[in-house]
mmCIF file of C-alpha atoms in Angstrom:
data_model
loop_
_atom_site.group_PDB
_atom_site.id
_atom_site.type_symbol
_atom_site.label_atom_id
_atom_site.label_comp_id
_atom_site.label_asym_id
_atom_site.label_seq_id
_atom_site.Cartn_x
_atom_site.Cartn_y
_atom_site.Cartn_z
ATOM 1 C CA MET A 1 42.865 -3.797 -20.813
ATOM 2 C CA ASP A 2 44.176 -0.658 -22.275
ATOM 3 C CA ALA A 3 47.511 -0.794 -20.487
ATOM 4 C CA TYR A 4 51.117 0.177 -21.136
ATOM 5 C CA THR A 5 54.490 0.306 -19.395
ATOM 6 C CA PRO A 6 55.420 3.856 -18.441
ATOM 7 C CA GLN A 7 58.833 4.841 -17.101
ATOM 8 C CA LEU A 8 58.257 4.265 -13.314
ATOM 9 C CA PRO A 9 60.409 4.973 -10.322
ATOM 10 C CA ASP A 10 61.137 1.863 -7.985
ATOM 11 C CA GLU A 11 57.669 0.732 -6.838
ATOM 12 C CA ASP A 12 58.875 0.490 -3.352
ATOM 13 C CA ASN A 13 59.033 4.250 -3.312
ATOM 14 C CA LEU A 14 55.333 4.867 -4.367
ATOM 15 C CA TYR A 15 52.715 5.914 -1.973
ATOM 16 C CA GLU A 16 49.032 5.142 -2.250
ATOM 17 C CA HIS A 17 46.923 8.377 -2.337
ATOM 18 C CA HIS A 18 43.465 7.035 -3.316
ATOM 19 C CA ALA A 19 42.011 3.514 -3.603
ATOM 20 C CA PHE A 20 38.493 2.578 -4.942
ATOM 21 C CA THR A 21 36.754 -0.618 -6.011
ATOM 22 C CA VAL A 22 34.323 0.066 -8.650
ATOM 23 C CA ASP A 23 30.633 -0.568 -7.884
ATOM 24 C CA LYS A 24 29.082 -3.549 -9.487
ATOM 25 C CA GLY A 25 26.481 -1.383 -11.287
ATOM 26 C CA GLN A 26 28.921 0.766 -12.888
ATOM 27 C CA THR A 27 28.633 1.347 -16.686
ATOM 28 C CA PRO A 28 31.708 1.590 -18.835
ATOM 29 C CA LEU A 29 33.259 5.091 -18.311
ATOM 30 C CA ARG A 30 36.772 6.749 -19.023
ATOM 31 C CA ILE A 31 38.809 6.537 -16.006
ATOM 32 C CA ASP A 32 39.588 10.382 -15.907
ATOM 33 C CA LYS A 33 35.818 11.080 -16.010
ATOM 34 C CA TYR A 34 35.287 8.464 -13.380
ATOM 35 C CA LEU A 35 38.016 9.811 -10.967
ATOM 36 C CA MET A 36 36.691 13.456 -11.331
ATOM 37 C CA ASN A 37 33.703 12.148 -9.360
ATOM 38 C CA PHE A 38 35.677 10.483 -6.791
ATOM 39 C CA VAL A 39 38.845 12.684 -6.049
ATOM 40 C CA GLU A 40 38.143 16.107 -4.487
ATOM 41 C CA ASN A 41 39.572 19.116 -6.103
ATOM 42 C CA ALA A 42 40.798 17.155 -9.073
ATOM 43 C CA THR A 43 40.787 18.425 -12.478
ATOM 44 C CA ARG A 44 40.715 16.345 -15.606
ATOM 45 C CA ASN A 45 44.115 17.761 -16.630
ATOM 46 C CA LYS A 46 45.578 16.708 -13.321
ATOM 47 C CA ILE A 47 43.908 13.147 -13.708
ATOM 48 C CA GLN A 48 45.331 12.844 -17.230
ATOM 49 C CA ALA A 49 48.738 13.999 -16.145
ATOM 50 C CA ALA A 50 48.813 11.409 -13.431
ATOM 51 C CA ALA A 51 47.830 8.694 -15.862
ATOM 52 C CA LYS A 52 50.533 9.891 -18.386
ATOM 53 C CA ASN A 53 53.023 9.565 -15.607
ATOM 54 C CA GLY A 54 51.919 5.948 -14.722
ATOM 55 C CA SER A 55 50.353 6.910 -11.479
ATOM 56 C CA ILE A 56 46.892 5.370 -11.933
ATOM 57 C CA PHE A 57 46.701 1.443 -11.593
ATOM 58 C CA VAL A 58 43.705 -0.703 -12.248
ATOM 59 C CA ASN A 59 44.013 -4.071 -10.855
ATOM 60 C CA ASP A 60 47.884 -3.306 -10.149
ATOM 61 C CA VAL A 61 48.350 -2.503 -13.784
ATOM 62 C CA PRO A 62 49.140 1.114 -14.943
ATOM 63 C CA VAL A 63 46.557 2.581 -17.337
ATOM 64 C CA LYS A 64 46.033 5.465 -19.659
ATOM 65 C CA SER A 65 43.422 8.142 -19.034
ATOM 66 C CA ASN A 66 41.107 6.743 -21.521
ATOM 67 C CA TYR A 67 40.841 3.401 -19.924
ATOM 68 C CA LYS A 68 37.293 2.437 -19.268
ATOM 69 C CA VAL A 69 36.391 1.234 -15.894
ATOM 70 C CA LYS A 70 34.444 -1.886 -15.377
ATOM 71 C CA PRO A 71 32.512 -3.188 -12.420
ATOM 72 C CA PHE A 72 34.818 -4.404 -9.409
ATOM 73 C CA ASP A 73 37.981 -2.770 -11.010
ATOM 74 C CA ALA A 74 40.407 -2.128 -8.230
ATOM 75 C CA ILE A 75 41.646 1.495 -8.907
ATOM 76 C CA ARG A 76 44.720 2.960 -7.157
ATOM 77 C CA VAL A 77 46.333 6.300 -7.497
ATOM 78 C CA LEU A 78 49.965 6.218 -6.492
ATOM 79 C CA PHE A 79 52.708 9.022 -6.382
ATOM 80 C CA THR A 80 56.384 9.196 -5.543
ATOM 81 C CA HIS A 81 55.736 11.361 -2.436
ATOM 82 C CA PRO A 82 53.823 10.520 0.585
ATOM 83 C CA PRO A 83 50.171 11.901 0.887
ATOM 84 C CA PHE A 84 50.301 15.352 2.153
ATOM 85 C CA GLU A 85 48.049 14.581 5.226
ATOM 86 C CA ASN A 86 51.088 12.406 6.366
ATOM 87 C CA LEU A 87 53.268 15.403 6.325
ATOM 88 C CA LEU A 88 52.039 17.216 9.367
ATOM 89 C CA VAL A 89 53.558 20.720 10.066
ATOM 90 C CA GLY A 90 52.642 22.729 13.055
ATOM 91 C CA GLU A 91 51.146 26.185 12.414
ATOM 92 C CA ASP A 92 50.370 29.060 14.740
ATOM 93 C CA ILE A 93 46.589 29.304 14.259
ATOM 94 C CA ASP A 94 44.311 30.711 16.592
ATOM 95 C CA ILE A 95 41.686 28.451 18.015
ATOM 96 C CA ASP A 96 38.885 28.918 20.421
ATOM 97 C CA VAL A 97 39.556 26.706 23.531
ATOM 98 C CA VAL A 98 36.650 26.678 25.673
ATOM 99 C CA TYR A 99 38.102 24.137 28.317
ATOM 100 C CA GLU A 100 41.517 22.470 28.812
ATOM 101 C CA ASP A 101 43.145 20.381 31.686
ATOM 102 C CA ASP A 102 46.012 17.752 31.576
ATOM 103 C CA ASP A 103 44.019 15.151 29.824
ATOM 104 C CA LEU A 104 41.760 17.025 27.107
ATOM 105 C CA LEU A 105 40.746 20.186 25.656
ATOM 106 C CA VAL A 106 37.412 21.293 24.184
ATOM 107 C CA VAL A 107 37.587 23.511 20.986
ATOM 108 C CA ASN A 108 34.930 25.466 19.451
ATOM 109 C CA LYS A 109 35.757 25.073 15.895
ATOM 110 C CA ALA A 110 34.983 28.017 13.503
ATOM 111 C CA PRO A 111 33.232 27.259 10.303
ATOM 112 C CA GLY A 112 35.511 26.855 7.347
ATOM 113 C CA MET A 113 38.299 25.291 9.420
ATOM 114 C CA VAL A 114 39.349 21.697 8.170
ATOM 115 C CA VAL A 115 39.747 19.351 11.089
ATOM 116 C CA HIS A 116 42.600 17.248 9.604
ATOM 117 C CA PRO A 117 44.724 17.416 6.365
ATOM 118 C CA GLY A 118 43.624 15.664 3.295
ATOM 119 C CA HIS A 119 41.726 16.090 -0.013
ATOM 120 C CA GLY A 120 43.495 19.391 -1.094
ATOM 121 C CA ASN A 121 43.447 21.028 2.405
ATOM 122 C CA TYR A 122 47.082 20.442 3.717
ATOM 123 C CA SER A 123 47.445 23.563 5.972
ATOM 124 C CA GLY A 124 45.428 25.642 8.114
ATOM 125 C CA THR A 125 43.656 22.740 9.769
ATOM 126 C CA LEU A 126 42.871 22.173 13.482
ATOM 127 C CA ILE A 127 45.466 19.391 13.510
ATOM 128 C CA ASN A 128 48.175 21.858 12.312
ATOM 129 C CA ALA A 129 47.044 24.205 15.140
ATOM 130 C CA LEU A 130 47.210 21.600 17.747
ATOM 131 C CA ILE A 131 50.610 20.029 16.903
ATOM 132 C CA HIS A 132 52.114 23.576 16.993
ATOM 133 C CA ARG A 133 50.513 24.014 20.470
ATOM 134 C CA PHE A 134 51.224 20.703 21.900
ATOM 135 C CA ASP A 135 54.009 18.118 21.922
ATOM 136 C CA ASN A 136 53.402 14.371 21.697
ATOM 137 C CA LEU A 137 49.548 14.263 21.156
ATOM 138 C CA PRO A 138 48.440 10.568 21.016
ATOM 139 C CA ASN A 139 47.395 9.321 17.548
ATOM 140 C CA ASN A 140 43.941 7.889 17.099
ATOM 141 C CA SER A 141 43.466 4.629 14.981
ATOM 142 C CA SER A 142 43.714 6.791 11.704
ATOM 143 C CA GLU A 143 47.145 8.139 12.904
ATOM 144 C CA ARG A 144 45.588 11.700 13.454
ATOM 145 C CA PRO A 145 46.983 13.253 16.649
ATOM 146 C CA GLY A 146 44.606 14.174 19.387
ATOM 147 C CA LEU A 147 41.294 13.637 17.310
ATOM 148 C CA VAL A 148 38.705 11.745 19.168
ATOM 149 C CA HIS A 149 36.181 12.609 16.506
ATOM 150 C CA ARG A 150 35.564 15.218 13.913
ATOM 151 C CA ILE A 151 33.098 17.703 12.360
ATOM 152 C CA ASP A 152 33.025 18.695 8.554
ATOM 153 C CA LYS A 153 35.015 21.852 7.368
ATOM 154 C CA ASP A 154 31.847 24.000 7.074
ATOM 155 C CA THR A 155 30.083 22.817 10.286
ATOM 156 C CA SER A 156 30.826 24.907 13.366
ATOM 157 C CA GLY A 157 30.943 23.795 17.044
ATOM 158 C CA LEU A 158 32.516 21.697 19.688
ATOM 159 C CA LEU A 159 35.144 18.995 19.489
ATOM 160 C CA VAL A 160 37.024 17.203 22.268
ATOM 161 C CA VAL A 161 40.688 16.633 21.988
ATOM 162 C CA ALA A 162 42.893 13.956 23.748
ATOM 163 C CA LYS A 163 46.042 14.948 24.998
ATOM 164 C CA THR A 164 47.288 11.528 26.607
ATOM 165 C CA GLU A 165 47.048 7.988 25.417
ATOM 166 C CA GLU A 166 44.753 7.099 28.260
ATOM 167 C CA ALA A 167 42.301 10.025 27.369
ATOM 168 C CA MET A 168 42.293 8.966 23.860
ATOM 169 C CA ALA A 169 41.330 5.361 24.555
ATOM 170 C CA HIS A 170 38.709 6.324 27.234
ATOM 171 C CA LEU A 171 37.029 9.005 25.092
ATOM 172 C CA SER A 172 37.048 6.973 21.953
ATOM 173 C CA LEU A 173 35.330 4.064 23.652
ATOM 174 C CA GLN A 174 32.797 6.478 24.862
ATOM 175 C CA PHE A 175 32.074 7.453 21.108
ATOM 176 C CA ALA A 176 32.083 4.042 20.013
ATOM 177 C CA ASN A 177 29.729 2.839 22.815
ATOM 178 C CA LYS A 178 27.312 5.768 21.950
ATOM 179 C CA THR A 179 27.639 7.102 25.576
ATOM 180 C CA SER A 180 28.854 10.573 24.647
ATOM 181 C CA GLU A 181 26.228 13.257 24.117
ATOM 182 C CA ARG A 182 26.214 15.223 20.723
ATOM 183 C CA GLU A 183 23.495 17.791 19.851
ATOM 184 C CA TYR A 184 23.501 19.869 16.638
ATOM 185 C CA VAL A 185 21.387 22.698 15.588
ATOM 186 C CA ALA A 186 20.460 22.609 11.840
ATOM 187 C CA ILE A 187 18.362 24.577 9.432
ATOM 188 C CA VAL A 188 16.760 22.338 6.864
ATOM 189 C CA TRP A 189 14.593 22.938 3.957
ATOM 190 C CA GLY A 190 10.770 22.428 4.353
ATOM 191 C CA ASN A 191 8.203 22.308 7.184
ATOM 192 C CA VAL A 192 9.106 19.079 9.017
ATOM 193 C CA LYS A 193 5.796 17.459 9.740
ATOM 194 C CA GLU A 194 6.504 15.726 12.982
ATOM 195 C CA ASP A 195 7.616 17.715 16.289
ATOM 196 C CA SER A 196 10.233 14.998 16.882
ATOM 197 C CA GLY A 197 11.411 11.808 15.272
ATOM 198 C CA THR A 198 14.302 9.243 14.708
ATOM 199 C CA VAL A 199 15.919 8.571 11.320
ATOM 200 C CA GLU A 200 17.536 5.170 11.138
ATOM 201 C CA GLY A 201 19.509 4.114 7.947
ATOM 202 C CA ASN A 202 22.737 2.622 7.070
ATOM 203 C CA ILE A 203 25.156 5.141 5.630
ATOM 204 C CA GLY A 204 27.947 4.641 3.203
ATOM 205 C CA ARG A 205 29.642 6.157 0.111
ATOM 206 C CA HIS A 206 27.378 7.014 -2.693
ATOM 207 C CA PRO A 207 28.088 4.547 -5.391
ATOM 208 C CA LYS A 208 28.336 7.162 -8.179
ATOM 209 C CA ASN A 209 29.771 10.036 -6.275
ATOM 210 C CA ARG A 210 32.486 9.304 -3.553
ATOM 211 C CA LEU A 211 32.280 13.063 -2.313
ATOM 212 C CA GLN A 212 28.495 12.241 -1.106
ATOM 213 C CA ASN A 213 27.262 9.626 1.316
ATOM 214 C CA THR A 214 23.956 8.053 1.102
ATOM 215 C CA VAL A 215 21.574 5.841 3.012
ATOM 216 C CA PHE A 216 21.335 2.200 2.029
ATOM 217 C CA PHE A 217 18.430 0.035 2.846
ATOM 218 C CA GLY A 218 16.925 -3.343 1.736
ATOM 219 C CA ASP A 219 19.178 -5.732 -0.136
ATOM 220 C CA ASP A 220 21.841 -2.990 -0.139
ATOM 221 C CA GLU A 221 21.817 -2.371 3.712
ATOM 222 C CA ASP A 222 25.082 -4.016 4.255
ATOM 223 C CA LYS A 223 26.822 -1.412 1.890
ATOM 224 C CA GLY A 224 26.363 1.082 4.715
ATOM 225 C CA LYS A 225 27.062 1.328 8.508
ATOM 226 C CA PRO A 226 24.136 1.512 11.064
ATOM 227 C CA ALA A 227 23.227 5.289 11.757
ATOM 228 C CA VAL A 228 20.812 6.677 13.998
ATOM 229 C CA THR A 229 19.785 10.509 14.433
ATOM 230 C CA HIS A 230 16.971 11.695 16.633
ATOM 231 C CA TYR A 231 15.617 15.217 15.895
ATOM 232 C CA SER A 232 13.086 17.586 17.259
ATOM 233 C CA VAL A 233 11.674 20.932 15.988
ATOM 234 C CA LEU A 234 12.997 24.040 17.680
ATOM 235 C CA GLU A 235 11.228 26.509 15.616
ATOM 236 C CA ARG A 236 9.008 26.363 12.224
ATOM 237 C CA LEU A 237 10.044 29.261 9.951
ATOM 238 C CA GLY A 238 7.776 28.748 6.968
ATOM 239 C CA TYR A 239 9.755 27.131 4.147
ATOM 240 C CA VAL A 240 12.563 26.086 6.477
ATOM 241 C CA THR A 241 12.744 24.371 9.934
ATOM 242 C CA LEU A 242 15.088 24.938 12.738
ATOM 243 C CA LEU A 243 15.919 21.567 14.295
ATOM 244 C CA SER A 244 17.913 20.035 17.244
ATOM 245 C CA CYS A 245 19.604 16.769 16.064
ATOM 246 C CA LYS A 246 21.063 14.276 18.633
ATOM 247 C CA LEU A 247 23.525 11.842 17.383
ATOM 248 C CA GLU A 248 23.498 8.252 18.544
ATOM 249 C CA THR A 249 25.996 7.181 15.991
ATOM 250 C CA GLY A 250 28.821 9.319 14.248
ATOM 251 C CA ARG A 251 28.861 8.520 10.587
ATOM 252 C CA THR A 252 30.455 10.811 8.029
ATOM 253 C CA HIS A 253 27.955 13.710 6.962
ATOM 254 C CA GLN A 254 25.369 11.792 9.131
ATOM 255 C CA ILE A 255 22.924 14.506 9.791
ATOM 256 C CA ARG A 256 23.278 15.961 6.241
ATOM 257 C CA VAL A 257 22.563 12.485 4.828
ATOM 258 C CA HIS A 258 19.835 11.488 7.087
ATOM 259 C CA MET A 259 17.814 14.849 6.664
ATOM 260 C CA LYS A 260 18.260 14.702 2.788
ATOM 261 C CA HIS A 261 16.944 11.132 3.029
ATOM 262 C CA ILE A 262 13.660 12.343 4.845
ATOM 263 C CA GLY A 263 13.298 15.106 2.267
ATOM 264 C CA HIS A 264 14.724 17.923 4.408
ATOM 265 C CA THR A 265 18.102 18.866 2.988
ATOM 266 C CA LEU A 266 20.189 21.138 5.100
ATOM 267 C CA PHE A 267 20.015 24.921 4.137
ATOM 268 C CA ASN A 268 22.997 25.838 1.857
ATOM 269 C CA ASP A 269 24.359 22.316 1.859
ATOM 270 C CA GLU A 270 25.941 22.626 -1.616
ATOM 271 C CA ARG A 271 27.256 18.977 -1.815
ATOM 272 C CA TYR A 272 23.759 17.523 -1.097
ATOM 273 C CA GLY A 273 21.845 20.165 -3.267
ATOM 274 C CA GLY A 274 20.737 22.476 -0.336
ATOM 275 C CA GLU A 275 22.049 25.621 -2.106
ATOM 276 C CA LYS A 276 18.958 25.420 -4.517
ATOM 277 C CA VAL A 277 15.558 26.886 -3.683
ATOM 278 C CA LEU A 278 13.894 23.493 -2.442
ATOM 279 C CA LYS A 279 10.764 24.859 -1.077
ATOM 280 C CA GLY A 280 8.811 28.101 -1.419
ATOM 281 C CA THR A 281 7.295 30.204 -4.188
ATOM 282 C CA THR A 282 8.295 31.034 -7.716
ATOM 283 C CA PHE A 283 8.191 34.896 -7.021
ATOM 284 C CA THR A 284 11.375 36.788 -7.975
ATOM 285 C CA LYS A 285 11.214 38.566 -4.483
ATOM 286 C CA TYR A 286 11.294 35.255 -2.682
ATOM 287 C CA LYS A 287 14.264 33.947 -4.678
ATOM 288 C CA GLN A 288 16.187 37.264 -3.898
ATOM 289 C CA PHE A 289 15.353 36.572 -0.116
ATOM 290 C CA VAL A 290 16.829 33.315 -0.425
ATOM 291 C CA ASP A 291 19.919 34.423 -2.226
ATOM 292 C CA ASN A 292 20.343 36.993 0.602
ATOM 293 C CA CYS A 293 20.156 34.229 3.343
ATOM 294 C CA LEU A 294 22.639 32.122 1.371
ATOM 295 C CA LYS A 295 25.098 35.050 1.290
ATOM 296 C CA VAL A 296 24.767 35.587 5.046
ATOM 297 C CA LEU A 297 25.296 31.875 5.704
ATOM 298 C CA PRO A 298 27.805 30.722 2.922
ATOM 299 C CA ARG A 299 27.903 27.096 4.267
ATOM 300 C CA GLN A 300 25.565 24.334 5.465
ATOM 301 C CA ALA A 301 23.388 25.355 8.353
ATOM 302 C CA LEU A 302 24.729 23.160 10.897
ATOM 303 C CA HIS A 303 26.363 23.722 14.348
ATOM 304 C CA ALA A 304 27.693 21.235 16.805
ATOM 305 C CA LYS A 305 26.049 22.986 19.901
ATOM 306 C CA THR A 306 26.344 20.634 22.720
ATOM 307 C CA LEU A 307 28.941 17.946 23.824
ATOM 308 C CA GLY A 308 29.037 15.800 26.764
ATOM 309 C CA PHE A 309 31.202 12.957 27.908
ATOM 310 C CA VAL A 310 32.690 11.445 31.115
ATOM 311 C CA HIS A 311 36.045 12.658 32.072
ATOM 312 C CA PRO A 312 38.673 10.070 31.564
ATOM 313 C CA THR A 313 40.345 10.757 34.826
ATOM 314 C CA THR A 314 37.852 12.260 37.104
ATOM 315 C CA GLY A 315 34.992 10.116 36.237
ATOM 316 C CA GLU A 316 32.767 13.413 36.254
ATOM 317 C CA PHE A 317 30.141 13.835 33.381
ATOM 318 C CA MET A 318 31.025 16.963 31.664
ATOM 319 C CA ARG A 319 28.664 18.994 29.338
ATOM 320 C CA PHE A 320 29.589 22.120 27.176
ATOM 321 C CA ASP A 321 27.327 24.191 25.326
ATOM 322 C CA SER A 322 28.196 26.828 22.610
ATOM 323 C CA GLU A 323 26.490 29.755 20.970
ATOM 324 C CA ILE A 324 25.100 29.578 17.595
ATOM 325 C CA PRO A 325 27.524 31.458 15.305
ATOM 326 C CA GLU A 326 26.835 34.946 13.974
ATOM 327 C CA ASP A 327 26.289 33.887 10.379
ATOM 328 C CA MET A 328 23.808 31.199 11.208
ATOM 329 C CA GLN A 329 22.081 33.409 13.811
ATOM 330 C CA GLN A 330 21.631 36.091 11.244
ATOM 331 C CA CYS A 331 20.055 33.534 8.692
ATOM 332 C CA ILE A 332 17.510 32.360 11.387
ATOM 333 C CA GLU A 333 16.691 36.039 12.181
ATOM 334 C CA LYS A 334 16.017 36.699 8.417
ATOM 335 C CA TRP A 335 13.649 33.420 8.209
ATOM 336 C CA LYS A 336 11.817 34.631 11.380
ATOM 337 C CA VAL A 337 11.060 38.086 9.970
ATOM 338 C CA TYR A 338 10.029 36.445 6.615
ATOM 339 C CA SER A 339 7.804 33.872 8.149
ATOM 340 C CA LYS A 340 5.963 36.321 10.280
ATOM 341 C CA HIS A 341 5.483 38.463 7.268
ATOM 342 C CA GLN A 342 3.940 35.617 5.533
ATOM 343 C CA GLU A 343 1.571 35.013 8.314
ATOM 344 C CA LEU A 344 0.101 38.552 8.042
#
C-alpha cells in the first residue's frame, strides 16, 4: 500500500465525514479520481489537499492522493472539525406552512431548498429554518430535528414535521409501515405506453457513482432495498408524459431512479441524464423549444403534490394537497401547446 505517516492531530479529535467500501468490481483507480465521483461538490485539488493533510484513510491507514483503490477497500475521510451538518444554526428563513398544531406542521417546500444540511449545503436549509422557529424539536433516527421524511433539494412539495417525540414516533411508524399517502406529479421523457403500472426494483447506491442510485436485480438484488412506485398517466404531451406517481416505499431518489429504469427519465433531471433531449426530433427548432422548457423549469420535473397520514393524537386521517408550482406549470403548458401543434 502506498502509505505514509503525516503530522496528525490526536486521532481522538478526528471526525468522520465520509465512509465508503469499494465495490467488488472496481478496477484500480487513483483515490483522488475515485473520490471525485463519490463526494458531492469535491474538486480534485480539495481531495488532494485532504490527502496531503493525512485526512484520507484506506483500511485505517492514511494514504496519498495517488493511492490506487482496490475492491473492498474501506475508505474514510476524516477532519479535525465535526461535519458541518452536525453544527446546526437557526436561520430566519421564510417557509410556507400549510398546517400547524401542537404536534406537527405541514410545509410546502419550495424548489431549491435543501431539507437538511450536508454535502456542501450547510445553511439555508429547512432544518435551519425549523430550529430558528421552534425549540426542542425531537430528533429522528439520523439526529435530524423534526424530520419524519425528506424530499430532494430540487423537488418541491409537501413535508410533515414532528414537533413532539410522540408525534415523531407515530408518524415515522406510518411511513415505515407504508400507511402514509404520498402522491407526486412528474414530467417524464417519452410517451409512457401503459395508462398505469407499477415499478418494483430494489434501490441502492450506484456502484460507480455514489451521487446516483440505481435498481439492483437478479443476483445483485440484495445490494438495494425494496422499492415500489405506482404510476398513472395524467396527460400525454407528445415527447413527454405527465404522470401521477404514488410511493409505497420511500427510498432516496425513488421516483427518479424507477422512471429512468423503465426508460422514462424525469424531464431536466440532470443527475440522471434528463437534461438532454432524450425523445423527439433532430430539428433545430425542436432543440430550441426544449432548451426554452429547460430554462423555464431549471430542475427535475417533480412535485410532492399530496400527503396523507393519521394524526398522532386525534387519530383522524388528514390529507393535504398542493398546487403544482409555477415553473413546472409553465413547462407543462409549453408542452401542451407544442403537442397540439404537432397533431395539426
